[in-house]
Short mmCIF file of N, CA, C and O in Angstrom, two decimals:
data_model
loop_
_atom_site.label_atom_id
_atom_site.label_comp_id
_atom_site.label_asym_id
_atom_site.label_seq_id
_atom_site.Cartn_x
_atom_site.Cartn_y
_atom_site.Cartn_z
N GLN G 1 -6.24 -1.91 12.31
CA GLN G 1 -6.26 -2.66 11.08
C GLN G 1 -6.30 -2.07 9.67
O GLN G 1 -7.60 -1.11 9.35
N VAL G 2 -6.11 -3.03 8.83
CA VAL G 2 -5.92 -2.66 7.70
C VAL G 2 -6.50 -3.97 6.60
O VAL G 2 -5.78 -4.57 6.79
N GLN G 3 -7.62 -3.89 5.61
CA GLN G 3 -7.66 -4.63 5.17
C GLN G 3 -7.37 -4.65 3.05
O GLN G 3 -7.73 -3.66 2.64
N LEU G 4 -7.56 -5.44 2.77
CA LEU G 4 -6.99 -5.57 1.45
C LEU G 4 -8.26 -6.75 0.37
O LEU G 4 -8.42 -7.76 0.58
N VAL G 5 -9.34 -6.18 -0.57
CA VAL G 5 -10.12 -6.54 -0.97
C VAL G 5 -9.70 -6.73 -2.21
O VAL G 5 -9.59 -5.63 -2.99
N GLU G 6 -9.23 -7.29 -2.84
CA GLU G 6 -9.11 -7.98 -4.52
C GLU G 6 -10.49 -8.75 -5.00
O GLU G 6 -11.29 -8.96 -4.98
N SER G 7 -10.60 -8.00 -6.76
CA SER G 7 -11.54 -8.48 -7.28
C SER G 7 -10.96 -8.21 -8.75
O SER G 7 -10.39 -7.57 -8.72
N GLY G 8 -11.75 -9.07 -9.50
CA GLY G 8 -11.68 -8.84 -10.78
C GLY G 8 -11.15 -10.31 -11.39
O GLY G 8 -10.90 -10.23 -13.00
N GLY G 9 -10.91 -11.55 -11.42
CA GLY G 9 -10.44 -12.76 -11.17
C GLY G 9 -11.37 -12.95 -12.05
O GLY G 9 -12.51 -12.69 -12.38
N GLY G 10 -10.62 -14.43 -12.48
CA GLY G 10 -11.59 -15.24 -13.11
C GLY G 10 -10.95 -15.91 -14.07
O GLY G 10 -9.79 -16.15 -15.19
N LEU G 11 -12.40 -16.22 -15.14
CA LEU G 11 -11.28 -17.17 -16.22
C LEU G 11 -11.47 -16.74 -17.65
O LEU G 11 -12.58 -16.30 -17.90
N VAL G 12 -10.33 -16.77 -18.74
CA VAL G 12 -10.37 -16.40 -19.71
C VAL G 12 -10.16 -16.23 -20.76
O VAL G 12 -8.98 -17.36 -21.02
N GLN G 13 -10.39 -16.36 -21.98
CA GLN G 13 -9.44 -17.24 -23.21
C GLN G 13 -8.11 -16.67 -23.45
O GLN G 13 -7.81 -15.27 -23.40
N PRO G 14 -7.19 -17.51 -23.63
CA PRO G 14 -5.98 -17.05 -24.16
C PRO G 14 -6.26 -15.79 -25.16
O PRO G 14 -6.50 -15.61 -26.40
N GLY G 15 -5.47 -14.86 -24.64
CA GLY G 15 -5.28 -12.99 -25.73
C GLY G 15 -6.28 -12.51 -25.15
O GLY G 15 -6.50 -10.82 -25.43
N GLY G 16 -6.96 -12.77 -24.48
CA GLY G 16 -7.80 -11.50 -23.93
C GLY G 16 -7.40 -11.09 -22.72
O GLY G 16 -6.12 -10.61 -22.37
N SER G 17 -8.47 -10.03 -21.74
CA SER G 17 -7.78 -9.05 -20.85
C SER G 17 -8.94 -9.44 -19.88
O SER G 17 -10.08 -10.16 -19.45
N LEU G 18 -8.35 -8.83 -18.47
CA LEU G 18 -8.74 -8.84 -17.24
C LEU G 18 -8.64 -7.65 -16.42
O LEU G 18 -7.34 -7.24 -16.76
N ARG G 19 -9.10 -7.36 -16.08
CA ARG G 19 -8.64 -5.55 -14.79
C ARG G 19 -8.85 -6.10 -13.38
O ARG G 19 -10.31 -6.26 -13.09
N LEU G 20 -7.88 -6.18 -12.50
CA LEU G 20 -7.93 -6.80 -11.11
C LEU G 20 -7.80 -5.63 -10.72
O LEU G 20 -7.03 -4.13 -11.21
N SER G 21 -8.46 -5.17 -9.14
CA SER G 21 -9.06 -4.36 -7.96
C SER G 21 -8.21 -4.46 -7.19
O SER G 21 -8.57 -5.84 -6.62
N CYS G 22 -7.54 -4.14 -6.10
CA CYS G 22 -7.55 -4.06 -4.97
C CYS G 22 -8.11 -2.89 -4.10
O CYS G 22 -7.16 -1.75 -4.01
N ALA G 23 -8.77 -2.98 -2.80
CA ALA G 23 -8.78 -1.56 -2.56
C ALA G 23 -8.31 -1.77 -0.68
O ALA G 23 -8.96 -2.94 -0.36
N ALA G 24 -8.00 -0.98 -0.46
CA ALA G 24 -7.54 -0.64 1.19
C ALA G 24 -8.35 -0.17 1.78
O ALA G 24 -8.46 0.72 1.65
N SER G 25 -8.78 -0.36 3.03
CA SER G 25 -9.23 0.05 3.78
C SER G 25 -9.07 -0.30 5.16
O SER G 25 -8.20 -0.69 5.90
N GLY G 26 -9.42 1.00 6.56
CA GLY G 26 -9.35 0.52 7.13
C GLY G 26 -8.26 1.64 8.20
O GLY G 26 -8.75 2.63 7.98
N SER G 27 -7.37 1.42 9.52
CA SER G 27 -6.64 2.88 9.43
C SER G 27 -5.38 2.93 8.70
O SER G 27 -4.64 2.41 8.86
N ILE G 28 -5.97 3.49 8.08
CA ILE G 28 -4.44 4.37 6.63
C ILE G 28 -4.53 5.86 6.92
O ILE G 28 -5.42 6.44 6.86
N PHE G 29 -2.95 6.05 7.32
CA PHE G 29 -3.01 7.80 7.30
C PHE G 29 -2.32 7.68 5.56
O PHE G 29 -2.16 8.69 5.70
N SER G 30 -1.16 7.18 5.24
CA SER G 30 -0.92 7.26 3.87
C SER G 30 -0.45 5.36 3.62
O SER G 30 0.26 4.27 4.17
N ALA G 31 -0.86 5.71 2.46
CA ALA G 31 -0.31 3.92 1.46
C ALA G 31 0.67 4.27 -0.02
O ALA G 31 1.26 4.91 -0.22
N GLY G 32 2.03 3.90 0.70
CA GLY G 32 3.05 3.86 0.09
C GLY G 32 3.10 2.73 -1.58
O GLY G 32 1.85 3.26 -1.82
N THR G 33 4.12 2.07 -1.50
CA THR G 33 4.40 1.76 -2.48
C THR G 33 3.07 0.32 -3.02
O THR G 33 2.88 0.20 -1.76
N MET G 34 2.59 -0.12 -3.77
CA MET G 34 1.15 -0.53 -3.45
C MET G 34 1.76 -2.02 -5.38
O MET G 34 2.33 -1.20 -5.75
N GLY G 35 1.23 -3.06 -4.16
CA GLY G 35 1.95 -3.47 -5.97
C GLY G 35 0.63 -5.55 -5.90
O GLY G 35 -0.17 -5.48 -5.33
N TRP G 36 1.02 -6.11 -6.94
CA TRP G 36 1.01 -6.97 -7.39
C TRP G 36 1.83 -8.29 -7.17
O TRP G 36 3.09 -8.21 -7.79
N TYR G 37 1.90 -9.67 -7.03
CA TYR G 37 2.58 -11.02 -6.65
C TYR G 37 1.72 -11.95 -7.60
O TYR G 37 -0.06 -11.83 -7.34
N ARG G 38 2.32 -12.57 -8.10
CA ARG G 38 1.05 -13.77 -8.79
C ARG G 38 2.14 -15.03 -7.85
O ARG G 38 3.10 -15.85 -8.03
N GLN G 39 1.10 -16.31 -7.61
CA GLN G 39 1.68 -18.15 -7.47
C GLN G 39 1.13 -18.85 -7.86
O GLN G 39 -0.21 -18.75 -7.88
N ALA G 40 1.77 -19.56 -8.96
CA ALA G 40 1.12 -20.88 -9.69
C ALA G 40 1.23 -22.14 -9.04
O ALA G 40 2.08 -21.93 -8.26
N PRO G 41 -0.04 -23.06 -9.09
CA PRO G 41 0.53 -24.02 -7.93
C PRO G 41 1.96 -24.64 -8.44
O PRO G 41 2.46 -25.60 -9.30
N GLY G 42 2.36 -24.99 -7.23
CA GLY G 42 3.80 -25.76 -6.98
C GLY G 42 5.19 -24.86 -7.44
O GLY G 42 6.00 -25.19 -7.03
N ASN G 43 4.70 -23.27 -7.69
CA ASN G 43 5.42 -22.49 -7.47
C ASN G 43 5.93 -21.35 -6.34
O ASN G 43 4.61 -21.82 -5.64
N ARG G 44 6.25 -20.11 -6.74
CA ARG G 44 6.71 -19.48 -5.40
C ARG G 44 5.99 -18.81 -6.27
O ARG G 44 5.81 -17.87 -7.25
N ARG G 45 5.91 -17.59 -4.97
CA ARG G 45 5.13 -16.18 -5.53
C ARG G 45 5.84 -15.47 -5.94
O ARG G 45 7.15 -14.58 -4.97
N ASP G 46 5.82 -14.77 -7.14
CA ASP G 46 6.63 -13.38 -7.67
C ASP G 46 6.20 -12.44 -8.22
O ASP G 46 5.03 -12.10 -8.30
N LEU G 47 7.34 -11.65 -7.99
CA LEU G 47 6.26 -10.00 -8.37
C LEU G 47 6.02 -10.30 -9.60
O LEU G 47 6.85 -10.80 -11.34
N VAL G 48 4.83 -9.48 -9.76
CA VAL G 48 4.22 -8.85 -11.56
C VAL G 48 4.57 -7.30 -11.66
O VAL G 48 5.31 -7.21 -12.49
N ALA G 49 4.35 -6.77 -10.88
CA ALA G 49 4.26 -5.43 -10.90
C ALA G 49 3.73 -4.60 -9.48
O ALA G 49 3.40 -5.52 -8.88
N THR G 50 4.47 -3.28 -9.46
CA THR G 50 4.44 -2.51 -8.77
C THR G 50 4.48 -1.08 -8.93
O THR G 50 4.60 0.01 -9.97
N ILE G 51 3.60 -0.18 -7.61
CA ILE G 51 3.57 1.24 -8.17
C ILE G 51 4.47 1.68 -7.14
O ILE G 51 3.36 1.80 -6.42
N THR G 52 4.89 3.28 -7.42
CA THR G 52 5.07 3.70 -5.85
C THR G 52 3.87 5.03 -5.84
O THR G 52 3.09 4.76 -6.82
N ARG G 53 3.75 5.75 -4.22
CA ARG G 53 2.51 6.55 -4.45
C ARG G 53 2.69 7.71 -5.76
O ARG G 53 1.82 8.19 -6.00
N ASP G 54 4.11 7.84 -6.13
CA ASP G 54 4.45 9.16 -7.14
C ASP G 54 3.75 8.33 -8.16
O ASP G 54 3.57 9.28 -9.10
N GLY G 55 3.39 6.92 -8.46
CA GLY G 55 3.52 7.01 -9.88
C GLY G 55 4.41 5.85 -10.77
O GLY G 55 4.33 5.62 -11.82
N ASN G 56 5.44 5.72 -10.03
CA ASN G 56 6.61 5.12 -10.70
C ASN G 56 6.45 3.66 -10.62
O ASN G 56 5.78 3.05 -9.30
N THR G 57 6.59 2.98 -11.69
CA THR G 57 5.85 1.77 -12.34
C THR G 57 7.22 0.71 -12.02
O THR G 57 8.73 1.03 -12.38
N ASN G 58 7.00 -0.78 -11.94
CA ASN G 58 7.95 -1.94 -12.03
C ASN G 58 7.46 -2.52 -12.71
O ASN G 58 6.56 -3.18 -12.00
N TYR G 59 7.99 -3.40 -13.57
CA TYR G 59 7.55 -4.63 -13.93
C TYR G 59 8.01 -5.76 -14.12
O TYR G 59 9.32 -5.70 -14.32
N ALA G 60 7.75 -6.74 -13.92
CA ALA G 60 8.60 -8.53 -14.15
C ALA G 60 8.80 -8.48 -15.71
O ALA G 60 7.82 -7.69 -16.87
N ASP G 61 9.80 -9.13 -16.07
CA ASP G 61 10.01 -8.51 -17.44
C ASP G 61 9.06 -9.62 -18.51
O ASP G 61 8.51 -9.38 -19.57
N SER G 62 8.44 -10.98 -17.95
CA SER G 62 7.27 -11.59 -18.27
C SER G 62 6.17 -11.14 -18.81
O SER G 62 5.34 -11.61 -19.86
N VAL G 63 5.68 -9.63 -18.26
CA VAL G 63 4.39 -9.18 -17.81
C VAL G 63 4.54 -7.87 -19.22
O VAL G 63 3.35 -6.95 -19.32
N LYS G 64 6.00 -6.83 -19.30
CA LYS G 64 6.01 -5.67 -19.58
C LYS G 64 5.20 -5.76 -21.15
O LYS G 64 5.66 -6.72 -21.77
N GLY G 65 4.65 -4.34 -21.92
CA GLY G 65 4.32 -4.24 -22.55
C GLY G 65 2.60 -5.25 -22.60
O GLY G 65 2.11 -4.92 -23.79
N ARG G 66 2.71 -6.00 -21.75
CA ARG G 66 1.23 -6.37 -21.52
C ARG G 66 0.46 -5.78 -20.45
O ARG G 66 -0.86 -5.74 -20.24
N PHE G 67 1.00 -6.28 -19.49
CA PHE G 67 0.10 -5.96 -18.69
C PHE G 67 0.15 -4.00 -17.78
O PHE G 67 1.39 -3.41 -17.96
N THR G 68 -0.28 -3.46 -17.02
CA THR G 68 -0.85 -2.22 -16.65
C THR G 68 -1.38 -2.14 -15.58
O THR G 68 -2.23 -2.13 -15.02
N ILE G 69 -0.07 -1.78 -14.66
CA ILE G 69 -0.40 -1.67 -12.98
C ILE G 69 -0.91 0.43 -12.72
O ILE G 69 -0.28 1.22 -13.79
N ALA G 70 -1.89 0.85 -12.30
CA ALA G 70 -2.48 1.94 -11.49
C ALA G 70 -2.89 1.99 -10.45
O ALA G 70 -3.42 1.41 -9.96
N ARG G 71 -2.96 3.14 -10.49
CA ARG G 71 -3.18 3.22 -8.70
C ARG G 71 -4.26 4.63 -8.04
O ARG G 71 -3.95 5.64 -9.50
N ASP G 72 -5.16 4.78 -7.85
CA ASP G 72 -5.81 5.94 -7.18
C ASP G 72 -5.62 6.53 -5.66
O ASP G 72 -6.08 5.38 -4.48
N ASN G 73 -5.30 6.77 -5.52
CA ASN G 73 -4.45 7.65 -4.54
C ASN G 73 -5.37 8.18 -2.75
O ASN G 73 -5.91 7.53 -1.87
N ALA G 74 -6.70 8.17 -3.87
CA ALA G 74 -7.86 8.93 -3.07
C ALA G 74 -8.85 7.97 -2.61
O ALA G 74 -9.08 8.09 -1.73
N LYS G 75 -8.55 6.69 -3.70
CA LYS G 75 -9.05 5.48 -2.69
C LYS G 75 -8.62 4.51 -2.27
O LYS G 75 -9.28 3.35 -2.27
N ASN G 76 -7.11 4.60 -1.89
CA ASN G 76 -6.14 3.69 -1.56
C ASN G 76 -6.45 2.53 -2.40
O ASN G 76 -6.47 1.58 -1.46
N THR G 77 -6.15 2.37 -3.50
CA THR G 77 -6.81 1.62 -4.80
C THR G 77 -5.61 1.30 -5.96
O THR G 77 -5.39 2.73 -6.35
N VAL G 78 -5.32 -0.21 -5.73
CA VAL G 78 -4.26 -0.23 -7.30
C VAL G 78 -5.17 -1.19 -7.78
O VAL G 78 -5.55 -2.19 -7.61
N TYR G 79 -5.16 -0.98 -9.83
CA TYR G 79 -5.03 -1.69 -10.33
C TYR G 79 -4.31 -2.31 -11.17
O TYR G 79 -3.36 -1.89 -11.38
N LEU G 80 -4.74 -3.17 -11.77
CA LEU G 80 -3.78 -4.64 -13.00
C LEU G 80 -4.53 -4.44 -14.26
O LEU G 80 -5.56 -5.41 -14.07
N GLN G 81 -4.58 -3.54 -15.19
CA GLN G 81 -5.45 -4.22 -16.46
C GLN G 81 -3.97 -5.26 -17.00
O GLN G 81 -2.84 -5.25 -17.28
N MET G 82 -4.73 -6.54 -16.96
CA MET G 82 -3.71 -7.58 -17.63
C MET G 82 -4.61 -8.14 -19.41
O MET G 82 -5.23 -8.04 -19.28
N ASN G 83 -3.81 -7.23 -20.23
CA ASN G 83 -3.73 -7.57 -21.94
C ASN G 83 -3.04 -8.87 -22.54
O ASN G 83 -1.85 -9.24 -21.84
N SER G 84 -3.25 -9.55 -23.74
CA SER G 84 -3.15 -10.98 -24.47
C SER G 84 -2.25 -11.49 -23.67
O SER G 84 -1.18 -12.18 -23.07
N LEU G 85 -3.12 -11.69 -22.63
CA LEU G 85 -3.43 -13.42 -21.42
C LEU G 85 -2.99 -14.13 -22.02
O LEU G 85 -3.39 -14.32 -23.06
N LYS G 86 -1.88 -15.19 -21.64
CA LYS G 86 -1.25 -16.58 -21.97
C LYS G 86 -1.48 -17.64 -20.90
O LYS G 86 -1.77 -17.38 -19.87
N PRO G 87 -2.07 -19.04 -21.29
CA PRO G 87 -1.79 -19.58 -20.13
C PRO G 87 -0.57 -19.60 -18.85
O PRO G 87 -0.95 -20.44 -17.96
N GLU G 88 0.14 -19.00 -19.55
CA GLU G 88 1.21 -19.28 -18.44
C GLU G 88 1.30 -18.03 -17.26
O GLU G 88 1.50 -17.58 -16.91
N ASP G 89 -0.09 -17.14 -18.01
CA ASP G 89 -0.13 -16.31 -16.72
C ASP G 89 -1.28 -17.10 -15.89
O ASP G 89 -1.36 -16.20 -14.55
N THR G 90 -1.53 -17.90 -16.30
CA THR G 90 -2.68 -18.63 -15.02
C THR G 90 -2.20 -18.79 -13.56
O THR G 90 -0.86 -18.85 -13.30
N ALA G 91 -2.99 -17.68 -12.47
CA ALA G 91 -2.05 -18.08 -10.90
C ALA G 91 -3.21 -17.98 -9.91
O ALA G 91 -4.14 -16.70 -10.71
N ASP G 92 -3.05 -17.45 -9.07
CA ASP G 92 -3.75 -16.58 -7.93
C ASP G 92 -2.80 -15.33 -7.77
O ASP G 92 -1.63 -14.94 -8.05
N TYR G 93 -3.22 -13.97 -7.49
CA TYR G 93 -3.02 -12.91 -7.91
C TYR G 93 -3.39 -12.10 -6.76
O TYR G 93 -4.22 -12.45 -6.74
N TYR G 94 -2.18 -12.09 -6.06
CA TYR G 94 -2.10 -11.38 -4.11
C TYR G 94 -1.49 -10.04 -4.89
O TYR G 94 -0.60 -9.48 -5.25
N CYS G 95 -2.11 -9.13 -4.15
CA CYS G 95 -2.45 -7.55 -4.00
C CYS G 95 -1.49 -7.76 -2.86
O CYS G 95 -1.55 -7.83 -1.52
N TYR G 96 -0.41 -6.24 -2.93
CA TYR G 96 0.00 -5.72 -1.00
C TYR G 96 -0.32 -4.99 -1.25
O TYR G 96 0.17 -3.72 -1.82
N ALA G 97 0.47 -3.48 -0.26
CA ALA G 97 0.26 -2.48 0.14
C ALA G 97 1.01 -2.36 1.08
O ALA G 97 0.99 -3.31 2.66
N ARG G 98 1.75 -1.04 1.23
CA ARG G 98 2.62 -0.80 2.28
C ARG G 98 2.06 0.18 2.80
O ARG G 98 1.58 1.41 2.25
N ILE G 99 1.52 0.15 4.10
CA ILE G 99 0.35 1.21 4.69
C ILE G 99 0.92 2.13 6.05
O ILE G 99 1.51 1.34 6.95
N LEU G 100 1.28 2.72 6.52
CA LEU G 100 1.34 3.91 7.68
C LEU G 100 -0.34 4.35 8.61
O LEU G 100 -0.73 5.11 7.54
N SER G 101 -0.22 3.53 8.76
CA SER G 101 -1.56 4.02 9.99
C SER G 101 -1.84 5.09 10.37
O SER G 101 -2.52 5.55 11.22
N ARG G 102 -0.45 5.35 11.86
CA ARG G 102 -0.33 6.86 12.27
C ARG G 102 0.71 7.36 11.63
O ARG G 102 2.16 6.67 11.71
N ARG G 103 1.24 8.82 12.05
CA ARG G 103 2.35 9.42 11.25
C ARG G 103 2.92 8.72 12.89
O ARG G 103 3.01 8.70 13.76
N PHE G 104 4.53 8.79 12.41
CA PHE G 104 5.76 8.70 13.45
C PHE G 104 5.63 7.22 13.42
O PHE G 104 6.28 6.28 14.51
N GLU G 105 4.78 6.17 12.63
CA GLU G 105 5.25 4.75 13.19
C GLU G 105 5.61 3.87 11.30
O GLU G 105 5.33 4.99 10.50
N PRO G 106 6.19 3.47 11.71
CA PRO G 106 6.63 2.81 10.50
C PRO G 106 5.81 2.11 9.57
O PRO G 106 4.58 1.82 9.97
N TYR G 107 5.71 2.01 8.53
CA TYR G 107 5.09 1.19 7.30
C TYR G 107 5.01 -0.20 7.53
O TYR G 107 5.98 -0.86 7.62
N LEU G 108 3.95 -0.41 7.27
CA LEU G 108 4.04 -2.05 7.26
C LEU G 108 3.01 -2.42 6.12
O LEU G 108 2.47 -2.03 5.49
N THR G 109 3.57 -3.92 5.81
CA THR G 109 2.89 -4.44 4.45
C THR G 109 1.95 -5.05 4.82
O THR G 109 1.58 -6.08 5.85
N TYR G 110 0.54 -4.82 3.95
CA TYR G 110 -0.18 -6.10 4.20
C TYR G 110 -0.92 -6.61 2.82
O TYR G 110 -0.52 -6.22 1.52
N TRP G 111 -0.99 -7.75 2.58
CA TRP G 111 -1.90 -8.83 0.99
C TRP G 111 -2.91 -8.98 1.50
O TRP G 111 -4.18 -9.28 2.16
N GLY G 112 -3.37 -9.10 0.20
CA GLY G 112 -4.96 -9.16 0.13
C GLY G 112 -4.71 -10.70 -0.08
O GLY G 112 -4.11 -11.33 0.24
N GLN G 113 -6.78 -11.53 0.26
CA GLN G 113 -6.67 -13.11 -0.01
C GLN G 113 -6.12 -13.54 -1.38
O GLN G 113 -5.98 -14.78 -0.92
N GLY G 114 -6.03 -13.07 -2.23
CA GLY G 114 -6.05 -13.86 -3.37
C GLY G 114 -7.24 -13.81 -4.86
O GLY G 114 -7.79 -13.89 -3.70
N THR G 115 -6.84 -13.72 -6.12
CA THR G 115 -7.67 -13.52 -7.09
C THR G 115 -7.36 -14.47 -7.58
O THR G 115 -5.97 -14.70 -8.02
N GLN G 116 -8.01 -15.84 -8.40
CA GLN G 116 -7.70 -16.38 -9.16
C GLN G 116 -7.90 -15.85 -10.87
O GLN G 116 -8.90 -15.34 -11.17
N VAL G 117 -6.84 -16.06 -11.05
CA VAL G 117 -7.10 -15.63 -12.72
C VAL G 117 -6.20 -17.29 -13.16
O VAL G 117 -5.51 -18.18 -13.56
N THR G 118 -7.01 -17.44 -14.35
CA THR G 118 -7.45 -18.91 -15.30
C THR G 118 -7.45 -18.25 -16.45
O THR G 118 -8.45 -17.84 -17.20
N VAL G 119 -5.90 -18.91 -17.52
CA VAL G 119 -6.44 -18.06 -18.99
C VAL G 119 -6.07 -19.43 -19.55
O VAL G 119 -5.48 -20.26 -19.70
N SER G 120 -7.46 -20.36 -20.46
CA SER G 120 -7.67 -21.57 -20.70
C SER G 120 -9.21 -20.87 -22.07
O SER G 120 -9.53 -20.10 -21.81
N SER G 121 -8.13 -21.80 -22.74
CA SER G 121 -9.55 -21.90 -24.51
C SER G 121 -10.32 -23.45 -24.00
O SER G 121 -11.30 -23.33 -24.43
#
């Protein structure tokens, strides 16, 4: 079994910053691509950012230049630094990870439970 535990959400004023963390634990042989999605009330879950094991990143156009994704492979942890936050960034943020639990088995996708980010004055 693999668990993803997120932390770092909360309430912040427009223009402020937050840092989200997501730590994977359990039966992990190797962690592949990790990333973040977000879902606002009434909306679908949308990609925010992804990062490969080698550090290649991809961002949604709406967050480019404001958000930075990073990871610590030794800790199986992914981070999302969010700067210049806007009210439209308000959503539940979910991390995911592609995990290989045993050699020669396929990578499986796991999700965190979500952490709420509210940007409001």
